[in-house]
Amino acid sequence: MRYLILSDIHGNNPALQSVLRDAGEFAEIWCLGDIVGYGPNPNQCIDQLREYPLHCSAGNHDWGALGKTDLYVFNRAARQALLWTRDELTARNMQMLNDLPTSLCVQGYLLAHGSPREPVWEYILNTATAQENFQAIDFRVALVGHTHMPAVFEWLPESRNTRLMVPDYEGPLHLDGRRLIINPGSVGQPRDGNPDAAYGILDTEAATFEFRRVPYPVAITQARMSARKLPQRLIDRLEMGR
Ligand code: ZN
């Protein structure tokens, strides 16, 4: 079965729509949190996800929008966007975010926003943090987001070490029974210098993970953010992918 792996959509509906058109057929969406925050269309993004069979873990911005977490842990621009998002969300969509688990296991794959051991908040940005997670939690393949940077970390059992692999967009990653932490990158606010929406396709029969990028109409998202008076810094960064 093919599964669409999404993370950090952040209320960017034009990006989400481009991903859905690009993805081809898939059985379910597995979402790694931060559906909302930053972007102009939080309700549309949640409503769109509801139309598919969905497994989803909670992100720190989802919690911020709900008031489950203190907004002062966020920077000023993120906080302003979360306050706007909180007012915007329908009661039904608030409930949907509130019901999200912090992490979950689907067909043997661990899904979390941040990391296996600290699912809502920890950033896995380097091999040291990945290594601690491999040693602390028993999992084969974990799918995480949060950093907005596509990446693969591999546990090397012989040396008991961890290595970082740069995602290859030319061909699929073969899982080969290895212990891996895979981050597909962000749909709605990429930060790896490439403004195209990032996502992944997991094929559980072939045991492959495909990293994908697709351009989307960034200017439409930016115009919607301007109309809603969201912070300029958040608007500008989309076209740079940073
Ligand atoms: Zn995020």
PDB file of C-alpha atoms and ligand atoms in Angstrom:
ATOM      1  CA  MET A   1       0.000   0.000   0.000  1.00  0.00           C
ATOM      2  CA  ARG A   2       1.098   3.566  -0.691  1.00  0.00           C
ATOM      3  CA  TYR A   3       0.703   6.086   2.126  1.00  0.00           C
ATOM      4  CA  LEU A   4       0.996   9.844   1.806  1.00  0.00           C
ATOM      5  CA  ILE A   5       3.289  11.214   4.530  1.00  0.00           C
ATOM      6  CA  LEU A   6       2.707  14.873   5.379  1.00  0.00           C
ATOM      7  CA  SER A   7       4.136  17.126   8.046  1.00  0.00           C
ATOM      8  CA  ASP A   8       4.040  20.797   9.013  1.00  0.00           C
ATOM      9  CA  ILE A   9       1.270  21.875   6.649  1.00  0.00           C
ATOM     10  CA  HIS A  10       0.882  25.023   8.770  1.00  0.00           C
ATOM     11  CA  GLY A  11      -2.388  26.250   7.298  1.00  0.00           C
ATOM     12  CA  ASN A  12      -0.935  26.542   3.799  1.00  0.00           C
ATOM     13  CA  ASN A  13      -3.792  25.225   1.691  1.00  0.00           C
ATOM     14  CA  PRO A  14      -2.304  26.067  -1.755  1.00  0.00           C
ATOM     15  CA  ALA A  15       0.730  23.946  -0.803  1.00  0.00           C
ATOM     16  CA  LEU A  16      -1.483  21.116   0.486  1.00  0.00           C
ATOM     17  CA  GLN A  17      -3.565  21.124  -2.707  1.00  0.00           C
ATOM     18  CA  SER A  18      -0.437  20.952  -4.885  1.00  0.00           C
ATOM     19  CA  VAL A  19       0.831  17.989  -2.868  1.00  0.00           C
ATOM     20  CA  LEU A  20      -2.491  16.150  -3.137  1.00  0.00           C
ATOM     21  CA  ARG A  21      -2.514  16.647  -6.928  1.00  0.00           C
ATOM     22  CA  ASP A  22       1.101  15.511  -7.244  1.00  0.00           C
ATOM     23  CA  ALA A  23       0.943  12.470  -4.959  1.00  0.00           C
ATOM     24  CA  GLY A  24      -0.918   9.998  -7.188  1.00  0.00           C
ATOM     25  CA  GLU A  25      -3.017   7.279  -5.568  1.00  0.00           C
ATOM     26  CA  PHE A  26      -2.592   6.507  -1.887  1.00  0.00           C
ATOM     27  CA  ALA A  27      -4.522   4.518   0.710  1.00  0.00           C
ATOM     28  CA  GLU A  28      -4.279   6.886   3.691  1.00  0.00           C
ATOM     29  CA  ILE A  29      -2.677  10.084   4.869  1.00  0.00           C
ATOM     30  CA  TRP A  30      -0.237   9.805   7.751  1.00  0.00           C
ATOM     31  CA  CYS A  31       0.292  13.299   9.132  1.00  0.00           C
ATOM     32  CA  LEU A  32       3.025  14.255  11.581  1.00  0.00           C
ATOM     33  CA  GLY A  33       1.448  17.339  13.127  1.00  0.00           C
ATOM     34  CA  ASP A  34       1.495  21.129  12.857  1.00  0.00           C
ATOM     35  CA  ILE A  35      -1.519  21.220  10.571  1.00  0.00           C
ATOM     36  CA  VAL A  36      -2.029  24.830  11.682  1.00  0.00           C
ATOM     37  CA  GLY A  37       0.007  27.862  12.750  1.00  0.00           C
ATOM     38  CA  TYR A  38       1.806  30.419  10.519  1.00  0.00           C
ATOM     39  CA  GLY A  39      -0.477  30.018   7.485  1.00  0.00           C
ATOM     40  CA  PRO A  40      -3.761  31.589   6.351  1.00  0.00           C
ATOM     41  CA  ASN A  41      -6.059  28.543   5.932  1.00  0.00           C
ATOM     42  CA  PRO A  42      -6.130  26.433   9.110  1.00  0.00           C
ATOM     43  CA  ASN A  43      -9.763  25.325   8.772  1.00  0.00           C
ATOM     44  CA  GLN A  44      -9.468  24.492   5.065  1.00  0.00           C
ATOM     45  CA  CYS A  45      -6.409  22.336   5.732  1.00  0.00           C
ATOM     46  CA  ILE A  46      -8.106  20.380   8.531  1.00  0.00           C
ATOM     47  CA  ASP A  47     -11.306  20.005   6.474  1.00  0.00           C
ATOM     48  CA  GLN A  48      -9.272  18.716   3.526  1.00  0.00           C
ATOM     49  CA  LEU A  49      -7.442  16.132   5.647  1.00  0.00           C
ATOM     50  CA  ARG A  50     -10.764  14.902   7.049  1.00  0.00           C
ATOM     51  CA  GLU A  51     -11.764  13.791   3.559  1.00  0.00           C
ATOM     52  CA  TYR A  52      -9.179  11.004   3.635  1.00  0.00           C
ATOM     53  CA  PRO A  53      -8.504   8.080   5.939  1.00  0.00           C
ATOM     54  CA  LEU A  54      -6.123   9.794   8.341  1.00  0.00           C
ATOM     55  CA  HIS A  55      -3.658   9.018  11.112  1.00  0.00           C
ATOM     56  CA  CYS A  56      -2.165  12.107  12.704  1.00  0.00           C
ATOM     57  CA  SER A  57       0.002  13.053  15.663  1.00  0.00           C
ATOM     58  CA  ALA A  58      -0.152  16.404  17.473  1.00  0.00           C
ATOM     59  CA  GLY A  59       2.342  19.182  16.787  1.00  0.00           C
ATOM     60  CA  ASN A  60       3.500  22.002  19.042  1.00  0.00           C
ATOM     61  CA  HIS A  61       1.643  24.588  16.937  1.00  0.00           C
ATOM     62  CA  ASP A  62      -1.546  22.503  17.102  1.00  0.00           C
ATOM     63  CA  TRP A  63      -1.187  22.624  20.889  1.00  0.00           C
ATOM     64  CA  GLY A  64      -0.379  26.332  20.768  1.00  0.00           C
ATOM     65  CA  ALA A  65      -3.553  27.061  18.816  1.00  0.00           C
ATOM     66  CA  LEU A  66      -5.562  25.072  21.359  1.00  0.00           C
ATOM     67  CA  GLY A  67      -4.021  26.833  24.340  1.00  0.00           C
ATOM     68  CA  LYS A  68      -2.631  23.482  25.530  1.00  0.00           C
ATOM     69  CA  THR A  69       0.766  25.104  25.751  1.00  0.00           C
ATOM     70  CA  ASP A  70       2.009  28.518  26.866  1.00  0.00           C
ATOM     71  CA  LEU A  71       2.366  30.788  23.819  1.00  0.00           C
ATOM     72  CA  TYR A  72       5.481  32.433  25.289  1.00  0.00           C
ATOM     73  CA  VAL A  73       7.564  29.417  24.291  1.00  0.00           C
ATOM     74  CA  PHE A  74       6.999  30.538  20.680  1.00  0.00           C
ATOM     75  CA  ASN A  75       8.773  33.456  19.005  1.00  0.00           C
ATOM     76  CA  ARG A  76       6.818  36.657  18.466  1.00  0.00           C
ATOM     77  CA  ALA A  77       5.749  36.037  14.873  1.00  0.00           C
ATOM     78  CA  ALA A  78       4.695  32.461  15.589  1.00  0.00           C
ATOM     79  CA  ARG A  79       2.783  33.621  18.660  1.00  0.00           C
ATOM     80  CA  GLN A  80       0.919  36.308  16.709  1.00  0.00           C
ATOM     81  CA  ALA A  81      -0.026  33.766  14.043  1.00  0.00           C
ATOM     82  CA  LEU A  82      -1.207  31.307  16.723  1.00  0.00           C
ATOM     83  CA  LEU A  83      -3.430  33.926  18.360  1.00  0.00           C
ATOM     84  CA  TRP A  84      -4.982  34.639  14.954  1.00  0.00           C
ATOM     85  CA  THR A  85      -5.365  30.879  14.310  1.00  0.00           C
ATOM     86  CA  ARG A  86      -7.048  30.347  17.688  1.00  0.00           C
ATOM     87  CA  ASP A  87      -9.742  32.897  16.816  1.00  0.00           C
ATOM     88  CA  GLU A  88     -10.163  31.473  13.347  1.00  0.00           C
ATOM     89  CA  LEU A  89     -10.574  27.761  14.133  1.00  0.00           C
ATOM     90  CA  THR A  90     -14.081  26.329  14.219  1.00  0.00           C
ATOM     91  CA  ALA A  91     -15.170  24.446  17.337  1.00  0.00           C
ATOM     92  CA  ARG A  92     -15.208  21.221  15.325  1.00  0.00           C
ATOM     93  CA  ASN A  93     -11.650  21.705  14.135  1.00  0.00           C
ATOM     94  CA  MET A  94     -10.481  22.658  17.634  1.00  0.00           C
ATOM     95  CA  GLN A  95     -11.923  19.356  18.793  1.00  0.00           C
ATOM     96  CA  MET A  96     -10.146  17.497  16.005  1.00  0.00           C
ATOM     97  CA  LEU A  97      -6.781  18.994  17.045  1.00  0.00           C
ATOM     98  CA  ASN A  98      -7.544  18.323  20.687  1.00  0.00           C
ATOM     99  CA  ASP A  99      -8.127  14.633  19.941  1.00  0.00           C
ATOM    100  CA  LEU A 100      -4.741  14.103  18.269  1.00  0.00           C
ATOM    101  CA  PRO A 101      -2.425  11.693  20.123  1.00  0.00           C
ATOM    102  CA  THR A 102       1.142  12.805  20.862  1.00  0.00           C
ATOM    103  CA  SER A 103       2.496   9.768  19.008  1.00  0.00           C
ATOM    104  CA  LEU A 104       1.065   6.640  17.496  1.00  0.00           C
ATOM    105  CA  CYS A 105       2.073   3.392  15.892  1.00  0.00           C
ATOM    106  CA  VAL A 106       0.570   2.541  12.489  1.00  0.00           C
ATOM    107  CA  GLN A 107       1.448  -0.794  10.894  1.00  0.00           C
ATOM    108  CA  GLY A 108       4.653  -0.911  12.872  1.00  0.00           C
ATOM    109  CA  TYR A 109       5.714   2.643  11.951  1.00  0.00           C
ATOM    110  CA  LEU A 110       6.068   5.195  14.743  1.00  0.00           C
ATOM    111  CA  LEU A 111       4.501   8.571  13.952  1.00  0.00           C
ATOM    112  CA  ALA A 112       5.421  11.654  15.992  1.00  0.00           C
ATOM    113  CA  HIS A 113       5.843  15.352  15.370  1.00  0.00           C
ATOM    114  CA  GLY A 114       9.182  15.940  17.067  1.00  0.00           C
ATOM    115  CA  SER A 115      10.925  12.768  18.180  1.00  0.00           C
ATOM    116  CA  PRO A 116      10.091   9.278  19.463  1.00  0.00           C
ATOM    117  CA  ARG A 117      10.983  10.145  23.088  1.00  0.00           C
ATOM    118  CA  GLU A 118       9.683  13.747  23.189  1.00  0.00           C
ATOM    119  CA  PRO A 119       6.966  13.574  20.549  1.00  0.00           C
ATOM    120  CA  VAL A 120       5.657  17.130  20.595  1.00  0.00           C
ATOM    121  CA  TRP A 121       8.730  19.269  21.301  1.00  0.00           C
ATOM    122  CA  GLU A 122      12.123  17.718  20.565  1.00  0.00           C
ATOM    123  CA  TYR A 123      13.890  18.687  17.319  1.00  0.00           C
ATOM    124  CA  ILE A 124      16.041  15.981  15.719  1.00  0.00           C
ATOM    125  CA  LEU A 125      18.564  18.174  13.934  1.00  0.00           C
ATOM    126  CA  ASN A 126      21.727  16.120  14.395  1.00  0.00           C
ATOM    127  CA  THR A 127      23.010  12.588  14.797  1.00  0.00           C
ATOM    128  CA  ALA A 128      23.543  12.987  18.565  1.00  0.00           C
ATOM    129  CA  THR A 129      19.840  13.598  19.192  1.00  0.00           C
ATOM    130  CA  ALA A 130      18.850  10.871  16.751  1.00  0.00           C
ATOM    131  CA  GLN A 131      21.219   8.464  18.503  1.00  0.00           C
ATOM    132  CA  GLU A 132      19.688   9.178  21.912  1.00  0.00           C
ATOM    133  CA  ASN A 133      16.267   8.440  20.466  1.00  0.00           C
ATOM    134  CA  PHE A 134      17.390   5.155  18.890  1.00  0.00           C
ATOM    135  CA  GLN A 135      18.767   4.112  22.276  1.00  0.00           C
ATOM    136  CA  ALA A 136      15.844   5.317  24.389  1.00  0.00           C
ATOM    137  CA  ILE A 137      12.885   3.993  22.415  1.00  0.00           C
ATOM    138  CA  ASP A 138      12.258   0.650  20.744  1.00  0.00           C
ATOM    139  CA  PHE A 139      11.131   1.269  17.164  1.00  0.00           C
ATOM    140  CA  ARG A 140      12.110   0.186  13.663  1.00  0.00           C
ATOM    141  CA  VAL A 141      11.141   3.168  11.496  1.00  0.00           C
ATOM    142  CA  ALA A 142       9.993   6.478  12.968  1.00  0.00           C
ATOM    143  CA  LEU A 143       8.442   9.223  10.855  1.00  0.00           C
ATOM    144  CA  VAL A 144       8.919  12.703  12.324  1.00  0.00           C
ATOM    145  CA  GLY A 145       8.628  16.360  11.287  1.00  0.00           C
ATOM    146  CA  HIS A 146       9.020  19.586  13.319  1.00  0.00           C
ATOM    147  CA  THR A 147      12.386  20.749  11.875  1.00  0.00           C
ATOM    148  CA  HIS A 148      10.936  21.464   8.402  1.00  0.00           C
ATOM    149  CA  MET A 149      14.133  19.872   7.009  1.00  0.00           C
ATOM    150  CA  PRO A 150      13.962  16.591   5.073  1.00  0.00           C
ATOM    151  CA  ALA A 151      16.423  14.076   6.543  1.00  0.00           C
ATOM    152  CA  VAL A 152      17.124  10.411   7.254  1.00  0.00           C
ATOM    153  CA  PHE A 153      18.989   9.139  10.298  1.00  0.00           C
ATOM    154  CA  GLU A 154      20.173   5.542  10.315  1.00  0.00           C
ATOM    155  CA  TRP A 155      21.168   3.438  13.318  1.00  0.00           C
ATOM    156  CA  LEU A 156      24.326   1.445  12.580  1.00  0.00           C
ATOM    157  CA  PRO A 157      24.088  -1.625  14.826  1.00  0.00           C
ATOM    158  CA  GLU A 158      27.700  -2.781  14.481  1.00  0.00           C
ATOM    159  CA  SER A 159      29.321   0.482  15.514  1.00  0.00           C
ATOM    160  CA  ARG A 160      26.316   1.470  17.673  1.00  0.00           C
ATOM    161  CA  ASN A 161      26.442   4.814  15.921  1.00  0.00           C
ATOM    162  CA  THR A 162      24.059   6.978  13.927  1.00  0.00           C
ATOM    163  CA  ARG A 163      24.570   8.529  10.513  1.00  0.00           C
ATOM    164  CA  LEU A 164      22.730  11.289   8.692  1.00  0.00           C
ATOM    165  CA  MET A 165      21.777  10.779   5.055  1.00  0.00           C
ATOM    166  CA  VAL A 166      20.730  13.607   2.763  1.00  0.00           C
ATOM    167  CA  PRO A 167      17.425  12.782   1.043  1.00  0.00           C
ATOM    168  CA  ASP A 168      17.774  11.611  -2.526  1.00  0.00           C
ATOM    169  CA  TYR A 169      15.038  12.914  -4.809  1.00  0.00           C
ATOM    170  CA  GLU A 170      16.186  10.780  -7.756  1.00  0.00           C
ATOM    171  CA  GLY A 171      15.097   7.424  -6.415  1.00  0.00           C
ATOM    172  CA  PRO A 172      13.354   5.839  -3.426  1.00  0.00           C
ATOM    173  CA  LEU A 173      15.051   5.061  -0.135  1.00  0.00           C
ATOM    174  CA  HIS A 174      15.013   1.291   0.484  1.00  0.00           C
ATOM    175  CA  LEU A 175      14.204   0.662   4.112  1.00  0.00           C
ATOM    176  CA  ASP A 176      15.955  -2.755   4.062  1.00  0.00           C
ATOM    177  CA  GLY A 177      14.852  -3.619   7.583  1.00  0.00           C
ATOM    178  CA  ARG A 178      17.077  -0.883   9.015  1.00  0.00           C
ATOM    179  CA  ARG A 179      16.305   1.312  12.020  1.00  0.00           C
ATOM    180  CA  LEU A 180      15.605   4.748  10.583  1.00  0.00           C
ATOM    181  CA  ILE A 181      14.230   8.127  11.572  1.00  0.00           C
ATOM    182  CA  ILE A 182      12.753   9.733   8.465  1.00  0.00           C
ATOM    183  CA  ASN A 183      11.665  13.375   8.186  1.00  0.00           C
ATOM    184  CA  PRO A 184       9.776  14.207   4.966  1.00  0.00           C
ATOM    185  CA  GLY A 185      10.217  17.981   5.441  1.00  0.00           C
ATOM    186  CA  SER A 186       7.430  20.548   5.543  1.00  0.00           C
ATOM    187  CA  VAL A 187       4.457  20.896   3.202  1.00  0.00           C
ATOM    188  CA  GLY A 188       3.639  24.478   4.118  1.00  0.00           C
ATOM    189  CA  GLN A 189       6.847  26.171   5.278  1.00  0.00           C
ATOM    190  CA  PRO A 190      10.030  24.461   3.988  1.00  0.00           C
ATOM    191  CA  ARG A 191      13.259  25.641   5.645  1.00  0.00           C
ATOM    192  CA  ASP A 192      15.961  23.816   3.682  1.00  0.00           C
ATOM    193  CA  GLY A 193      16.458  26.587   1.120  1.00  0.00           C
ATOM    194  CA  ASN A 194      13.978  25.073  -1.345  1.00  0.00           C
ATOM    195  CA  PRO A 195      10.550  26.759  -1.279  1.00  0.00           C
ATOM    196  CA  ASP A 196       8.765  23.804  -2.927  1.00  0.00           C
ATOM    197  CA  ALA A 197       6.356  21.826  -0.736  1.00  0.00           C
ATOM    198  CA  ALA A 198       8.015  18.711   0.711  1.00  0.00           C
ATOM    199  CA  TYR A 199       6.311  15.395   1.420  1.00  0.00           C
ATOM    200  CA  GLY A 200       6.850  11.654   1.236  1.00  0.00           C
ATOM    201  CA  ILE A 201       5.348   8.455  -0.122  1.00  0.00           C
ATOM    202  CA  LEU A 202       5.779   5.316   1.968  1.00  0.00           C
ATOM    203  CA  ASP A 203       5.225   2.045   0.115  1.00  0.00           C
ATOM    204  CA  THR A 204       4.863  -0.644   2.764  1.00  0.00           C
ATOM    205  CA  GLU A 205       4.956  -3.577   0.318  1.00  0.00           C
ATOM    206  CA  ALA A 206       8.030  -2.401  -1.551  1.00  0.00           C
ATOM    207  CA  ALA A 207       9.459  -1.136   1.783  1.00  0.00           C
ATOM    208  CA  THR A 208      10.509   2.157   0.224  1.00  0.00           C
ATOM    209  CA  PHE A 209      10.195   5.813   1.137  1.00  0.00           C
ATOM    210  CA  GLU A 210      10.158   8.398  -1.613  1.00  0.00           C
ATOM    211  CA  PHE A 211      11.097  12.012  -0.827  1.00  0.00           C
ATOM    212  CA  ARG A 212       9.166  14.406  -3.019  1.00  0.00           C
ATOM    213  CA  ARG A 213       9.027  18.155  -3.816  1.00  0.00           C
ATOM    214  CA  VAL A 214       6.377  20.044  -5.709  1.00  0.00           C
ATOM    215  CA  PRO A 215       6.127  23.746  -6.507  1.00  0.00           C
ATOM    216  CA  TYR A 216       2.964  25.525  -5.395  1.00  0.00           C
ATOM    217  CA  PRO A 217       1.631  29.069  -5.907  1.00  0.00           C
ATOM    218  CA  VAL A 218       3.563  30.731  -3.079  1.00  0.00           C
ATOM    219  CA  ALA A 219       2.222  34.177  -4.059  1.00  0.00           C
ATOM    220  CA  ILE A 220      -1.367  33.065  -3.393  1.00  0.00           C
ATOM    221  CA  THR A 221      -0.501  31.936   0.140  1.00  0.00           C
ATOM    222  CA  GLN A 222       1.443  35.168   0.705  1.00  0.00           C
ATOM    223  CA  ALA A 223      -1.481  37.329  -0.510  1.00  0.00           C
ATOM    224  CA  ARG A 224      -3.858  35.504   1.845  1.00  0.00           C
ATOM    225  CA  MET A 225      -1.442  36.022   4.735  1.00  0.00           C
ATOM    226  CA  SER A 226      -1.202  39.745   3.940  1.00  0.00           C
ATOM    227  CA  ALA A 227      -4.993  40.037   3.794  1.00  0.00           C
ATOM    228  CA  ARG A 228      -5.167  38.472   7.269  1.00  0.00           C
ATOM    229  CA  LYS A 229      -2.380  40.747   8.568  1.00  0.00           C
ATOM    230  CA  LEU A 230      -0.159  37.834   9.531  1.00  0.00           C
ATOM    231  CA  PRO A 231       3.465  38.806  10.334  1.00  0.00           C
ATOM    232  CA  GLN A 232       5.527  39.969   7.335  1.00  0.00           C
ATOM    233  CA  ARG A 233       8.505  37.822   8.346  1.00  0.00           C
ATOM    234  CA  LEU A 234       6.366  34.701   7.961  1.00  0.00           C
ATOM    235  CA  ILE A 235       5.141  35.908   4.558  1.00  0.00           C
ATOM    236  CA  ASP A 236       8.653  36.652   3.241  1.00  0.00           C
ATOM    237  CA  ARG A 237      10.254  33.399   4.319  1.00  0.00           C
ATOM    238  CA  LEU A 238       7.965  31.234   2.169  1.00  0.00           C
ATOM    239  CA  GLU A 239       9.525  32.297  -1.129  1.00  0.00           C
ATOM    240  CA  MET A 240      13.031  31.671   0.237  1.00  0.00           C
ATOM    241  CA  GLY A 241      12.255  28.341   1.807  1.00  0.00           C
ATOM    242  CA  ARG A 242      14.010  29.473   4.995  1.00  0.00           C
TER     243      ARG A 242
HETATM  244 ZN    ZN B   1       6.198  23.137  12.267  1.00  0.00          ZN
END
